GROMACS .gro file of C-alpha atoms in nm:
model
  143
    1UNK     CA    1  10.201   7.670   9.264
    2UNK     CA    2  10.060   7.964   9.050
    3UNK     CA    3  10.186   7.943   8.667
    4UNK     CA    4   9.892   8.159   8.521
    5UNK     CA    5   9.966   8.463   8.270
    6UNK     CA    6  10.367   8.357   8.251
    7UNK     CA    7  10.367   8.419   8.635
    8UNK     CA    8  10.555   8.163   8.845
    9UNK     CA    9  10.486   8.175   9.193
   10UNK     CA   10  10.534   7.911   9.476
   11UNK     CA   11  10.495   7.887   9.889
   12UNK     CA   12  10.679   7.663  10.124
   13UNK     CA   13  10.558   7.640  10.498
   14UNK     CA   14  10.829   7.656  10.760
   15UNK     CA   15  10.786   7.719  11.124
   16UNK     CA   16  11.052   7.889  11.325
   17UNK     CA   17  11.274   7.630  11.487
   18UNK     CA   18  11.407   7.696  11.859
   19UNK     CA   19  11.751   7.697  11.746
   20UNK     CA   20  11.682   7.938  11.501
   21UNK     CA   21  11.587   8.169  11.774
   22UNK     CA   22  11.842   8.418  11.961
   23UNK     CA   23  11.791   8.463  12.336
   24UNK     CA   24  11.512   8.754  12.295
   25UNK     CA   25  11.347   8.478  12.127
   26UNK     CA   26  11.357   8.649  11.800
   27UNK     CA   27  11.449   8.477  11.503
   28UNK     CA   28  11.868   8.567  11.422
   29UNK     CA   29  11.833   8.755  11.113
   30UNK     CA   30  12.063   8.501  10.917
   31UNK     CA   31  11.846   8.251  10.940
   32UNK     CA   32  11.583   8.434  10.683
   33UNK     CA   33  11.824   8.340  10.426
   34UNK     CA   34  11.775   7.973  10.519
   35UNK     CA   35  11.388   8.043  10.473
   36UNK     CA   36  11.413   8.188  10.150
   37UNK     CA   37  11.655   7.868  10.014
   38UNK     CA   38  11.320   7.691  10.155
   39UNK     CA   39  11.106   7.900   9.911
   40UNK     CA   40  11.332   7.895   9.641
   41UNK     CA   41  11.367   7.560   9.605
   42UNK     CA   42  11.004   7.477   9.594
   43UNK     CA   43  10.981   7.755   9.330
   44UNK     CA   44  11.273   7.574   9.150
   45UNK     CA   45  11.095   7.269   9.172
   46UNK     CA   46  10.764   7.401   9.013
   47UNK     CA   47  10.953   7.386   8.708
   48UNK     CA   48  11.141   7.113   8.715
   49UNK     CA   49  11.490   7.275   8.726
   50UNK     CA   50  11.571   7.219   9.105
   51UNK     CA   51  11.933   7.147   9.204
   52UNK     CA   52  11.961   6.786   9.066
   53UNK     CA   53  11.876   6.925   8.722
   54UNK     CA   54  12.078   7.223   8.751
   55UNK     CA   55  12.329   6.996   8.780
   56UNK     CA   56  12.208   6.751   8.531
   57UNK     CA   57  12.222   7.012   8.256
   58UNK     CA   58  12.557   7.151   8.283
   59UNK     CA   59  12.487   7.478   8.490
   60UNK     CA   60  12.556   7.596   8.825
   61UNK     CA   61  12.364   7.885   8.927
   62UNK     CA   62  12.615   8.070   9.197
   63UNK     CA   63  12.376   8.342   9.387
   64UNK     CA   64  12.577   8.668   9.323
   65UNK     CA   65  12.345   8.919   9.518
   66UNK     CA   66  12.052   8.907   9.773
   67UNK     CA   67  11.840   9.148   9.935
   68UNK     CA   68  11.598   9.109  10.282
   69UNK     CA   69  11.430   9.395  10.381
   70UNK     CA   70  11.279   9.316  10.773
   71UNK     CA   71  10.977   9.438  10.854
   72UNK     CA   72  10.864   9.257  11.159
   73UNK     CA   73  11.065   8.941  11.379
   74UNK     CA   74  10.979   8.641  11.411
   75UNK     CA   75  10.953   8.425  11.698
   76UNK     CA   76  10.965   8.073  11.796
   77UNK     CA   77  10.713   7.841  11.741
   78UNK     CA   78  10.563   8.069  11.498
   79UNK     CA   79  10.386   7.927  11.141
   80UNK     CA   80  10.520   8.106  10.810
   81UNK     CA   81  10.472   8.090  10.412
   82UNK     CA   82  10.766   8.172  10.225
   83UNK     CA   83  10.594   8.261   9.892
   84UNK     CA   84  10.822   8.326   9.580
   85UNK     CA   85  10.777   8.455   9.240
   86UNK     CA   86  11.016   8.410   8.987
   87UNK     CA   87  11.050   8.796   8.877
   88UNK     CA   88  11.361   8.767   8.591
   89UNK     CA   89  11.441   8.436   8.392
   90UNK     CA   90  11.601   8.559   8.076
   91UNK     CA   91  11.965   8.615   8.161
   92UNK     CA   92  11.899   8.566   8.564
   93UNK     CA   93  11.695   8.408   8.795
   94UNK     CA   94  11.588   8.690   9.033
   95UNK     CA   95  11.326   8.531   9.276
   96UNK     CA   96  11.131   8.733   9.466
   97UNK     CA   97  10.991   8.619   9.857
   98UNK     CA   98  10.767   8.721  10.066
   99UNK     CA   99  10.767   8.573  10.401
  100UNK     CA  100  10.434   8.645  10.596
  101UNK     CA  101  10.263   8.462  10.940
  102UNK     CA  102  10.017   8.190  10.841
  103UNK     CA  103   9.736   8.307  11.068
  104UNK     CA  104   9.752   8.645  11.049
  105UNK     CA  105   9.890   8.697  10.677
  106UNK     CA  106  10.111   9.031  10.825
  107UNK     CA  107  10.438   9.046  10.635
  108UNK     CA  108  10.741   8.977  10.814
  109UNK     CA  109  10.997   9.004  10.575
  110UNK     CA  110  11.086   9.044  10.176
  111UNK     CA  111  11.365   9.057   9.958
  112UNK     CA  112  11.485   8.900   9.627
  113UNK     CA  113  11.803   8.680   9.540
  114UNK     CA  114  11.977   8.712   9.186
  115UNK     CA  115  12.144   8.382   9.048
  116UNK     CA  116  12.340   8.343   8.698
  117UNK     CA  117  12.417   8.047   8.525
  118UNK     CA  118  12.779   7.916   8.512
  119UNK     CA  119  12.904   7.660   8.202
  120UNK     CA  120  13.000   7.371   8.484
  121UNK     CA  121  13.285   7.245   8.291
  122UNK     CA  122  13.432   7.570   8.158
  123UNK     CA  123  13.331   7.798   8.466
  124UNK     CA  124  13.237   8.028   8.185
  125UNK     CA  125  12.959   8.330   8.303
  126UNK     CA  126  12.616   8.275   8.100
  127UNK     CA  127  12.534   8.633   7.972
  128UNK     CA  128  12.189   8.474   7.873
  129UNK     CA  129  11.968   8.178   8.058
  130UNK     CA  130  12.022   7.841   7.900
  131UNK     CA  131  11.780   7.724   7.663
  132UNK     CA  132  11.683   7.466   7.917
  133UNK     CA  133  11.526   7.733   8.156
  134UNK     CA  134  11.322   7.867   7.873
  135UNK     CA  135  11.190   7.516   7.745
  136UNK     CA  136  11.101   7.425   8.121
  137UNK     CA  137  10.907   7.741   8.232
  138UNK     CA  138  10.771   7.671   7.824
  139UNK     CA  139  10.635   7.368   7.939
  140UNK     CA  140  10.479   7.465   8.253
  141UNK     CA  141  10.281   7.791   8.109
  142UNK     CA  142  10.128   7.585   7.834
  143UNK     CA  143   9.952   7.388   8.117
   0.00000   0.00000   0.00000
């Protein structure tokens, strides 16, 4: 985790499993979203607002937008590093991703997701992130 100068980032290791590749030994494109999820969970844990904490705070955070750019294919057995960075948090969570080869550092995929806060009880969209997000980020940035 990196939390210097109000930039929060994290990384998570992934190895491309046999069940993630197609007949050409290339990672199926839909699996990159699963890898993004692994990275996103690591980033959320970095400021103590993983899915359990979200639920306990009374908000759900559906993903409303995903953008992926495939640069190079991942293949069976390849060790990857899913690097994430919190790009926005004031009105939504915008998380950036970069998937790189662990050995060479070569970028394979990049993208972002956008999540919005929804009050779990009323199902009302929140146009500003709940105070708990700001509180948890401040704690991390003060370390």
